[in-house]
Every structure is written in C-alpha cells, then in structure tokens.
Tab-separated table of C-alpha atoms in Angstrom:
chain	number	residue	atom	x	y	z
P	134	MET	CA	-17.969	-23.997	-29.048
P	135	ALA	CA	-20.386	-26.286	-30.622
P	136	GLU	CA	-20.805	-25.917	-34.306
P	137	GLY	CA	-23.688	-23.741	-35.337
P	138	ALA	CA	-24.028	-22.018	-31.971
P	139	GLY	CA	-25.167	-18.928	-33.933
P	140	ASP	CA	-27.003	-20.718	-36.738
P	141	GLY	CA	-30.651	-19.449	-36.874
P	142	ASN	CA	-31.740	-22.774	-38.496
P	143	ARG	CA	-30.924	-25.007	-35.592
P	144	ASN	CA	-33.298	-25.631	-32.714
P	145	GLU	CA	-32.561	-23.877	-29.426
P	146	THR	CA	-32.113	-27.241	-27.627
P	147	GLU	CA	-29.176	-28.046	-30.090
P	148	ARG	CA	-27.402	-24.758	-29.234
P	149	THR	CA	-24.631	-24.666	-26.620
P	150	VAL	CA	-21.780	-22.523	-25.826
P	151	VAL	CA	-19.965	-24.774	-23.520
P	152	ASP	CA	-19.310	-28.558	-23.449
P	153	ARG	CA	-19.309	-29.586	-19.873
P	154	THR	CA	-17.256	-32.651	-20.643
P	155	LEU	CA	-14.462	-30.501	-21.845
P	156	LYS	CA	-12.067	-29.284	-19.165
P	157	LEU	CA	-10.043	-26.624	-20.945
P	158	ARG	CA	-6.951	-25.046	-19.425
P	159	LEU	CA	-5.291	-22.067	-20.654
P	160	SER	CA	-2.154	-22.685	-22.572
P	161	PRO	CA	0.680	-20.188	-22.342
P	162	SER	CA	-0.433	-18.547	-25.684
P	163	ALA	CA	-4.053	-18.499	-24.879
P	164	ALA	CA	-5.786	-15.289	-25.936
P	165	GLY	CA	-2.427	-14.301	-27.537
P	166	VAL	CA	-0.838	-13.623	-24.187
P	167	ASP	CA	2.481	-15.228	-23.095
P	168	THR	CA	3.371	-14.908	-19.477
P	169	PRO	CA	6.989	-14.085	-18.382
P	170	SER	CA	7.156	-17.216	-16.362
P	171	TYR	CA	6.836	-19.315	-19.526
P	172	VAL	CA	8.729	-17.076	-21.922
P	173	GLN	CA	11.619	-16.116	-19.719
P	174	ASP	CA	12.081	-19.033	-17.442
P	175	HIS	CA	10.223	-21.833	-19.212
P	176	ILE	CA	7.874	-22.624	-16.275
P	177	LEU	CA	5.316	-24.932	-17.575
P	178	PRO	CA	1.571	-23.850	-17.660
P	179	GLU	CA	0.719	-26.692	-15.262
P	180	VAL	CA	3.137	-25.350	-12.645
P	181	GLU	CA	1.998	-21.768	-13.122
P	182	TRP	CA	-1.626	-22.981	-12.664
P	183	VAL	CA	-0.610	-24.521	-9.304
P	184	HIS	CA	1.063	-21.374	-8.082
P	185	ARG	CA	-1.807	-19.183	-9.214
P	186	LEU	CA	-4.284	-21.299	-7.343
P	187	CYS	CA	-1.930	-21.227	-4.277
P	188	GLY	CA	-1.636	-17.476	-4.319
P	189	THR	CA	-5.386	-16.766	-4.813
P	190	SER	CA	-6.353	-19.215	-2.156
P	191	LEU	CA	-4.128	-17.430	0.253
P	192	ILE	CA	-5.790	-14.107	-0.773
P	193	SER	CA	-9.255	-15.739	-0.275
P	194	SER	CA	-8.343	-17.038	3.236
P	195	ALA	CA	-6.714	-13.833	4.264
P	196	THR	CA	-9.527	-11.472	3.238
P	197	ARG	CA	-12.071	-13.659	4.971
P	198	LEU	CA	-10.013	-13.654	8.232
P	199	LEU	CA	-9.482	-9.856	7.886
P	200	ARG	CA	-13.185	-9.376	7.255
P	201	MET	CA	-12.538	-7.576	3.999
P	202	SER	CA	-15.164	-7.090	1.230
P	203	ALA	CA	-15.693	-9.346	-1.728
P	204	SER	CA	-14.611	-6.438	-3.908
P	205	THR	CA	-11.416	-6.283	-2.030
P	206	TYR	CA	-10.764	-9.899	-2.651
P	207	ALA	CA	-11.413	-9.550	-6.413
P	208	SER	CA	-9.096	-6.514	-6.537
P	209	ALA	CA	-6.401	-8.320	-4.687
P	210	CYS	CA	-6.671	-11.255	-7.131
P	211	ALA	CA	-6.545	-8.774	-10.097
P	212	ILE	CA	-3.428	-7.262	-8.850
P	213	PHE	CA	-1.870	-10.675	-8.168
P	214	HIS	CA	-2.614	-11.839	-11.682
P	215	ARG	CA	-1.603	-8.709	-13.503
P	216	PHE	CA	1.732	-8.634	-11.635
P	217	TYR	CA	2.601	-12.137	-12.881
P	218	HIS	CA	1.792	-11.071	-16.415
P	219	ARG	CA	4.675	-8.653	-16.058
P	220	VAL	CA	7.085	-10.654	-13.743
P	221	SER	CA	8.047	-14.243	-13.699
P	222	LEU	CA	7.295	-16.656	-10.814
P	223	ALA	CA	11.105	-17.279	-10.767
P	224	LYS	CA	11.557	-13.761	-9.594
P	225	TYR	CA	8.960	-13.242	-6.797
P	226	ASP	CA	7.242	-15.860	-4.647
P	227	VAL	CA	3.424	-16.001	-4.431
P	228	TRP	CA	3.397	-15.450	-0.606
P	229	SER	CA	4.997	-12.081	-0.754
P	230	VAL	CA	2.919	-11.026	-3.808
P	231	ALA	CA	-0.327	-12.265	-2.214
P	232	MET	CA	0.363	-10.265	1.043
P	233	ALA	CA	1.227	-7.133	-0.891
P	234	SER	CA	-1.828	-7.557	-3.149
P	235	VAL	CA	-4.075	-7.660	-0.084
P	236	LEU	CA	-2.434	-4.629	1.315
P	237	LEU	CA	-2.804	-2.660	-1.935
P	238	ALA	CA	-6.352	-3.833	-2.646
P	239	GLY	CA	-7.393	-2.601	0.827
P	240	LYS	CA	-6.115	0.788	-0.004
P	241	ILE	CA	-7.775	1.188	-3.443
P	242	GLU	CA	-11.075	-0.221	-2.139
P	243	GLU	CA	-10.939	2.127	0.861
P	244	ASP	CA	-11.009	-0.992	3.074
P	245	PRO	CA	-7.444	-0.785	4.547
P	246	ARG	CA	-5.815	-3.022	7.071
P	247	ARG	CA	-2.675	-2.376	9.203
P	248	LEU	CA	0.566	-4.105	8.128
P	249	ARG	CA	0.618	-5.980	11.464
P	250	GLU	CA	-2.927	-7.444	10.886
P	251	ILE	CA	-1.940	-8.686	7.420
P	252	ILE	CA	1.324	-10.175	8.587
P	253	LEU	CA	-0.360	-12.035	11.518
P	254	VAL	CA	-2.963	-13.505	9.181
P	255	PHE	CA	-0.420	-14.754	6.740
P	256	SER	CA	1.750	-16.139	9.403
P	257	HIS	CA	-1.238	-18.042	10.694
P	258	LEU	CA	-1.897	-19.384	7.199
P	259	TYR	CA	1.700	-20.315	6.930
P	260	ARG	CA	1.590	-22.381	10.044
P	261	ARG	CA	-1.803	-23.939	9.027
P	262	ARG	CA	-0.379	-25.081	5.686
P	263	ARG	CA	2.773	-26.466	7.074
P	264	LEU	CA	0.711	-28.487	9.533
P	265	GLN	CA	-1.737	-29.487	6.729
P	266	ILE	CA	-4.810	-28.475	8.655
P	267	GLY	CA	-7.942	-29.434	6.715
P	268	ILE	CA	-6.368	-31.967	4.419
P	269	SER	CA	-7.882	-35.523	4.444
P	270	GLU	CA	-5.752	-38.366	5.820
P	271	THR	CA	-5.573	-40.054	2.332
P	272	ASN	CA	-3.938	-36.977	0.750
P	273	LYS	CA	-1.695	-36.055	3.663
P	274	LEU	CA	1.988	-35.710	2.644
P	275	ALA	CA	4.855	-37.644	4.064
P	276	SER	CA	6.548	-36.029	7.045
P	277	ASN	CA	9.954	-35.787	5.265
P	278	GLY	CA	8.345	-33.342	2.838
P	279	ASN	CA	8.596	-35.706	-0.107
P	280	GLY	CA	4.823	-35.734	-1.001
P	281	THR	CA	4.367	-35.297	-4.649
P	282	THR	CA	1.663	-34.384	-7.146
P	283	ASP	CA	2.583	-36.501	-10.175
P	284	SER	CA	0.259	-34.657	-12.553
P	285	ASN	CA	2.286	-31.326	-12.207
P	286	PRO	CA	5.696	-31.538	-13.751
P	287	SER	CA	7.972	-28.645	-12.984
P	288	ALA	CA	9.983	-26.707	-15.535
P	289	SER	CA	12.829	-29.050	-14.954
P	290	GLY	CA	10.734	-32.114	-15.611
P	291	LYS	CA	10.338	-33.049	-11.948
P	292	THR	CA	7.192	-33.106	-9.971
P	293	ILE	CA	6.041	-30.290	-7.835
P	294	ARG	CA	6.632	-31.308	-4.216
P	295	PRO	CA	4.447	-29.694	-1.599
P	296	LYS	CA	6.273	-29.528	1.812
P	297	CYS	CA	5.044	-30.002	5.358
P	298	SER	CA	6.235	-29.913	8.885
P	299	ASP	CA	7.817	-33.062	10.477
P	300	LEU	CA	4.944	-32.816	13.028
P	301	VAL	CA	2.390	-33.883	10.440
P	302	SER	CA	3.401	-37.600	10.813
P	303	LYS	CA	3.842	-37.442	14.602
P	304	LEU	CA	0.542	-35.840	15.588
P	305	THR	CA	-3.122	-36.402	14.872
P	306	GLU	CA	-5.182	-33.553	13.298
P	307	PRO	CA	-6.836	-32.514	16.498
P	308	GLU	CA	-3.409	-32.288	18.194
P	309	ARG	CA	-2.091	-30.114	15.271
P	310	ASN	CA	-5.199	-28.048	15.577
P	311	ASN	CA	-4.428	-27.432	19.292
P	312	ILE	CA	-0.928	-26.379	18.415
P	313	LEU	CA	-2.334	-23.851	15.863
P	314	ARG	CA	-4.987	-22.694	18.362
P	315	HIS	CA	-2.609	-22.052	21.202
P	316	MET	CA	0.143	-20.378	19.142
P	317	LYS	CA	0.959	-16.998	20.544
P	318	PRO	CA	0.952	-13.991	18.085
P	319	MET	CA	4.477	-13.044	17.176
P	320	SER	CA	6.178	-10.067	18.727
P	321	PRO	CA	6.440	-6.949	16.447
P	322	HIS	CA	9.994	-6.494	17.680
P	323	GLY	CA	11.438	-9.962	16.899
P	324	PRO	CA	13.328	-11.303	13.856
P	325	VAL	CA	10.362	-13.434	12.661
P	326	TYR	CA	8.162	-10.381	12.380
P	327	ALA	CA	10.977	-8.499	10.698
P	328	GLU	CA	11.166	-11.239	7.949
P	329	TRP	CA	7.499	-10.960	7.079
P	330	HIS	CA	7.482	-7.228	7.315
P	331	ASP	CA	10.448	-6.800	4.988
P	332	ALA	CA	8.855	-9.185	2.418
P	333	LEU	CA	5.611	-7.409	2.529
P	334	VAL	CA	6.879	-3.806	2.234
P	335	SER	CA	9.577	-4.551	-0.443
P	336	THR	CA	7.047	-6.512	-2.610
P	337	GLU	CA	4.465	-3.815	-2.372
P	338	ASN	CA	7.021	-1.332	-3.821
P	339	VAL	CA	7.820	-3.787	-6.602
P	340	ILE	CA	4.158	-4.284	-7.628
P	341	LEU	CA	3.535	-0.515	-7.651
P	342	ARG	CA	6.585	0.034	-9.844
P	343	GLU	CA	5.567	-2.846	-12.274
P	344	LEU	CA	1.959	-1.767	-12.544
P	345	GLY	CA	2.945	1.892	-13.024
P	346	PHE	CA	1.449	3.224	-9.683
P	347	VAL	CA	-1.963	3.140	-11.381
P	348	LEU	CA	-4.377	0.958	-9.776
P	349	TYR	CA	-7.483	3.086	-9.255
P	350	TRP	CA	-9.328	1.533	-12.239
P	351	ILE	CA	-9.095	-2.049	-11.003
P	352	PRO	CA	-12.275	-1.969	-8.776
P	353	ASP	CA	-14.260	-0.985	-11.841
P	354	SER	CA	-13.024	-3.842	-14.011
P	355	HIS	CA	-14.551	-6.735	-12.012
P	356	PRO	CA	-17.153	-8.888	-13.843
P	357	HIS	CA	-19.328	-8.819	-10.767
P	358	LYS	CA	-20.320	-5.236	-11.506
P	359	PHE	CA	-22.110	-6.321	-14.698
P	360	ILE	CA	-23.988	-9.352	-13.287
P	361	LEU	CA	-27.053	-7.538	-11.761
P	362	TYR	CA	-27.343	-5.214	-14.752
P	363	PHE	CA	-27.209	-7.908	-17.348
P	364	VAL	CA	-29.685	-10.054	-15.316
P	365	ARG	CA	-32.121	-7.128	-15.120
P	366	VAL	CA	-31.836	-6.524	-18.813
P	367	LEU	CA	-32.552	-10.174	-19.566
P	368	ASP	CA	-35.608	-9.990	-17.279
P	369	ILE	CA	-34.471	-12.980	-15.220
P	370	HIS	CA	-36.541	-13.166	-12.046
P	371	ASP	CA	-34.870	-16.146	-10.398
P	372	LYS	CA	-32.617	-14.816	-7.694
P	373	GLN	CA	-30.578	-18.057	-7.770
P	374	VAL	CA	-29.267	-17.138	-11.233
P	375	ALA	CA	-27.765	-13.957	-9.995
P	376	GLN	CA	-26.178	-15.711	-6.976
P	377	LYS	CA	-24.768	-18.595	-9.043
P	378	ALA	CA	-23.395	-16.081	-11.565
P	379	TRP	CA	-21.769	-14.209	-8.818
P	380	ASN	CA	-20.219	-17.376	-7.451
P	381	TYR	CA	-18.802	-18.195	-10.865
P	382	CYS	CA	-17.348	-14.764	-11.092
P	383	ASN	CA	-15.666	-15.402	-7.639
P	384	ASP	CA	-14.299	-18.618	-9.123
P	385	SER	CA	-12.879	-16.820	-12.097
P	386	CYS	CA	-10.634	-14.830	-9.667
P	387	ARG	CA	-8.686	-18.028	-9.027
P	388	LEU	CA	-7.121	-17.779	-12.539
P	389	ASP	CA	-5.850	-14.996	-14.698
P	390	LEU	CA	-9.108	-14.680	-16.758
P	391	CYS	CA	-9.185	-10.879	-15.661
P	392	GLN	CA	-5.996	-10.318	-17.686
P	393	ARG	CA	-7.061	-12.249	-20.718
P	394	PHE	CA	-10.759	-11.317	-21.193
P	395	GLU	CA	-13.017	-8.359	-20.888
P	396	PRO	CA	-15.179	-8.242	-17.742
P	397	GLU	CA	-18.292	-8.151	-19.841
P	398	ILE	CA	-17.379	-11.478	-21.443
P	399	MET	CA	-16.736	-13.073	-18.105
P	400	ALA	CA	-20.115	-11.801	-16.812
P	401	CYS	CA	-21.913	-13.256	-19.827
P	402	ALA	CA	-20.140	-16.627	-19.252
P	403	ALA	CA	-21.113	-16.609	-15.573
P	404	ILE	CA	-24.804	-15.856	-16.468
P	405	TYR	CA	-24.803	-18.519	-19.063
P	406	MET	CA	-23.547	-21.304	-16.695
P	407	ALA	CA	-25.939	-20.058	-13.985
P	408	CYS	CA	-28.804	-20.349	-16.271
P	409	GLN	CA	-27.832	-23.824	-17.243
P	410	ASP	CA	-27.704	-24.789	-13.640
P	411	CYS	CA	-31.072	-23.247	-12.855
P	412	ALA	CA	-32.764	-24.542	-16.085
P	413	VAL	CA	-33.509	-20.953	-17.197
P	414	LYS	CA	-33.816	-20.502	-20.917
P	415	LEU	CA	-32.595	-17.397	-22.611
P	416	PRO	CA	-33.185	-16.318	-26.277
P	417	MET	CA	-30.793	-17.847	-28.782
P	418	GLN	CA	-32.631	-16.688	-31.943
P	419	PRO	CA	-31.995	-15.047	-34.228
P	420	GLN	CA	-28.578	-14.573	-32.416
P	421	PRO	CA	-27.426	-15.675	-28.896
P	422	TRP	CA	-28.447	-13.191	-26.186
P	423	TRP	CA	-24.793	-12.276	-25.187
P	424	HIS	CA	-24.305	-10.707	-28.647
P	425	VAL	CA	-26.349	-7.749	-27.318
P	426	PHE	CA	-23.710	-7.157	-24.599
P	427	VAL	CA	-20.381	-8.279	-26.013
P	428	GLY	CA	-20.893	-8.485	-29.858
P	429	SER	CA	-21.076	-11.277	-32.414
P	430	GLU	CA	-17.339	-12.125	-32.371
P	431	SER	CA	-17.215	-13.168	-28.824
P	432	ASP	CA	-18.641	-16.755	-29.037
P	433	GLN	CA	-15.297	-18.380	-28.689
P	434	ASP	CA	-14.264	-16.203	-25.799
P	435	VAL	CA	-17.413	-16.943	-23.805
P	436	SER	CA	-16.861	-20.614	-24.451
P	437	THR	CA	-13.347	-20.493	-23.285
P	438	VAL	CA	-14.181	-18.641	-20.063
P	439	CYS	CA	-16.909	-21.115	-19.261
P	440	ASN	CA	-14.681	-24.104	-19.751
P	441	VAL	CA	-11.743	-22.750	-17.846
P	442	ILE	CA	-13.947	-21.935	-14.862
P	443	LEU	CA	-15.499	-25.448	-14.916
P	444	SER	CA	-12.093	-27.006	-15.030
P	445	LEU	CA	-11.546	-25.885	-11.396
P	446	ALA	CA	-14.243	-28.397	-10.464
P	447	ASP	CA	-13.017	-31.180	-12.593
P	448	GLU	CA	-12.733	-34.474	-10.596
P	449	THR	CA	-9.415	-35.273	-12.292
P	450	ASN	CA	-7.907	-32.036	-10.846
P	451	ASN	CA	-9.322	-32.382	-7.325
P	452	GLU	CA	-6.060	-33.741	-5.684
P	453	GLN	CA	-3.942	-31.117	-7.489
P	454	ASN	CA	-6.196	-28.308	-6.652
P	455	GLN	CA	-6.436	-29.337	-3.013
P	456	MET	CA	-2.649	-29.457	-2.807
P	457	ALA	CA	-2.390	-26.071	-4.305
P	458	MET	CA	-4.946	-24.507	-1.965
P	459	LEU	CA	-4.303	-26.323	1.326
P	460	THR	CA	-0.575	-27.190	1.435
P	461	PHE	CA	2.655	-25.269	1.234
P	462	VAL	CA	4.022	-25.262	-2.299
P	463	PRO	CA	7.657	-24.147	-2.509
P	464	SER	CA	8.444	-21.210	-4.653
P	465	CYS	CA	9.943	-21.259	-8.177
P	466	LEU	CA	12.710	-18.756	-7.060
P	467	GLU	CA	16.178	-19.745	-8.132
P	468	GLY	CA	19.091	-20.006	-5.667
P	469	ASP	CA	18.175	-19.970	-1.969
P	470	GLY	CA	14.385	-19.707	-2.572
P	471	SER	CA	11.976	-17.356	-0.899
P	472	PHE	CA	11.847	-15.910	2.633
P	473	ASN	CA	9.675	-18.772	3.850
P	474	ASP	CA	10.684	-21.679	1.749
P	475	PRO	CA	11.978	-24.920	3.322
P	476	ASP	CA	15.515	-24.461	4.747
P	477	SER	CA	14.714	-20.804	5.377
P	478	PHE	CA	15.005	-19.142	8.777
P	479	LEU	CA	11.180	-18.948	9.081
P	480	TRP	CA	10.776	-22.563	8.183
P	481	SER	CA	13.262	-23.761	10.749
P	482	ILE	CA	11.615	-21.951	13.809
P	483	SER	CA	7.898	-22.209	12.883
P	484	ASP	CA	7.272	-25.476	14.744
C-alpha cells in the first residue's frame, strides 16, 4: 500500500492501492493463518504454492471438459483450498483432493456428474500431463523424469522435480497427441479404474469429515457474486470493467485467498485492478471508494489481494507456473507416495 492512500490532501493521481512492480506472495503466516503443511510437516510456502496451482489447474481443466458452470469451478477450488487449511499436503495428494472437490462441488451447485465421468476426465488429464502435451520444447523435461524447477526448493532443501513419461523424448508432440487421441476409455471393471475409484470415494469421505459435512454456504461466498452489484453501485458503464474484474476473481481461485480474505474484499480488489486496466477513474476523496463496501481498515487487505493475484502473471514465475499447471508434479506424501505417483501401479501401465 502506498503511503497516504487515504490521505485527503494528496492528489488522486498520487493515490494507489497496488504497486504493479511488487509481486507479493503469501507467506505461511499471511493474514494470521498457518497451514498444516507448513506447521506440521515443514513444507515450504514455495512448494505449497506449486501444489495449489497444480490442483486448481486440474480442477479448471476438469470442469471445462465436464462442461460444468463457472460457479462449480469456484466452489471446487474453495473446497480444495479449505481442505488444505485443515490437512497437510503430506497426508493427501492434490489429484485425489481435486477429483473429490469437483464431485462435491457438482453436488452442492446442483450440477452433478457421475463418478465415471469424473474418473475418465482425470485419467485423461493424467495421461496428458505425463506426455507433456502443450508444453513448449524449450521447457520440456528430460525423459528420465529428472527435469527440475530450481526456483522451488522442497521441504528437504531439494528442488521440486516434475515427472514425465519416457515417451516424451522418443516422440514428437504430434505423435504424443495421436497417442492421447486414440487412447481407449478404461473399462469400469478393470484394476486401473478401481484405483481411481477408490482414491475418489475415500478422499470425498475425508473432505466431508474434515469440513464438518457443511458445504451448503460455499456457493454464496464467492467474490464473483459481488462484482455486478458493486459495479452498479459505482455507476460504471464500461462492460469491460465487469468482465475483467470477473476474470481477476477467476484468477483468485488459483490460490487460497478465499480462505484468507472476505469475498467483498476480493471483489473490491478485482474491480480496482479492472478499472486500472480500463483507465476508469473512481472516487478517492475524501476516502477511497472501497471503504463504502468493506470499511476503512481494509486498505492493506485490498493491496495484498491485488498483488497476490498479479503475481500469477509475473514473468519471473512463468516457468514455475507452467510446470505446476501443465506437468505432473509428484505428491508430498511420505512413504510410497500417492496412488498415481511415479513407481505406482498406475504410472507403470499408463503408457
């Protein structure tokens, strides 16, 4: 927050709530919240950042393929993030939690999908990430699975190592696309389907227990629901502002902002950034306009939300974000890993 953001003696042009050169990340103690991953298992914030991006990107891709609503996507992300504020990444992998979050979000949004549909979509995404479909040749990982992202140290001090299939180095991308395109759907009676089914059903039960079987309120806690109301109150006639603000709210689902900040604050931050993009001026005197909606003590929160969302597009994070959202990132589970980690039964037969 720039100094004097609420100072009535400064010109409006000198006021700002977000410094676009600052790419802030949430520390483990941001907003007074410590995640179990950090407190219990000492998983560093950078590692948690990668796994949250990985999980929410899976949810985004799955809901699009399943033709589910935008509200269902937001609810699934909220369930995903709230679960990992109660349980460590070292206990449950993001693939299982992402699948179960989509299943539960469909139920509470009255937009349900069958278990088989969800399993087939996630198994397709699993193959796609193992084959690194959509990744540029310059960022493609080595075929032995030793590709690294040096900017992401793990809890043990090592780098996060996204994994890939041995076919990545042997085939061109068109050839890998052909493999993916002609892959037959798995039989619901085989051992592969049973692995996915067991992971989905058992994780759904765990999420329900951890969140107290109370999920009905989640659809009403999205910042999207405040965008059009706030824009109308502010008398903004440029439709691009509402659209860009909506897009920023979608971006906020990638990270756990829904657990750390009120939806009204996130909506104000999204509108502020949208107005900056569209060169729309809003009243800043005698007090910033967002005080009407979220109070006079929310300046720092609005600033933090803006900078965290902007950090997703930071050029210095592009490679890391691409790896999190397009490759297979092994879980943080101790011991033998998750049901679809390298060296698992699913990994060995997926080619």
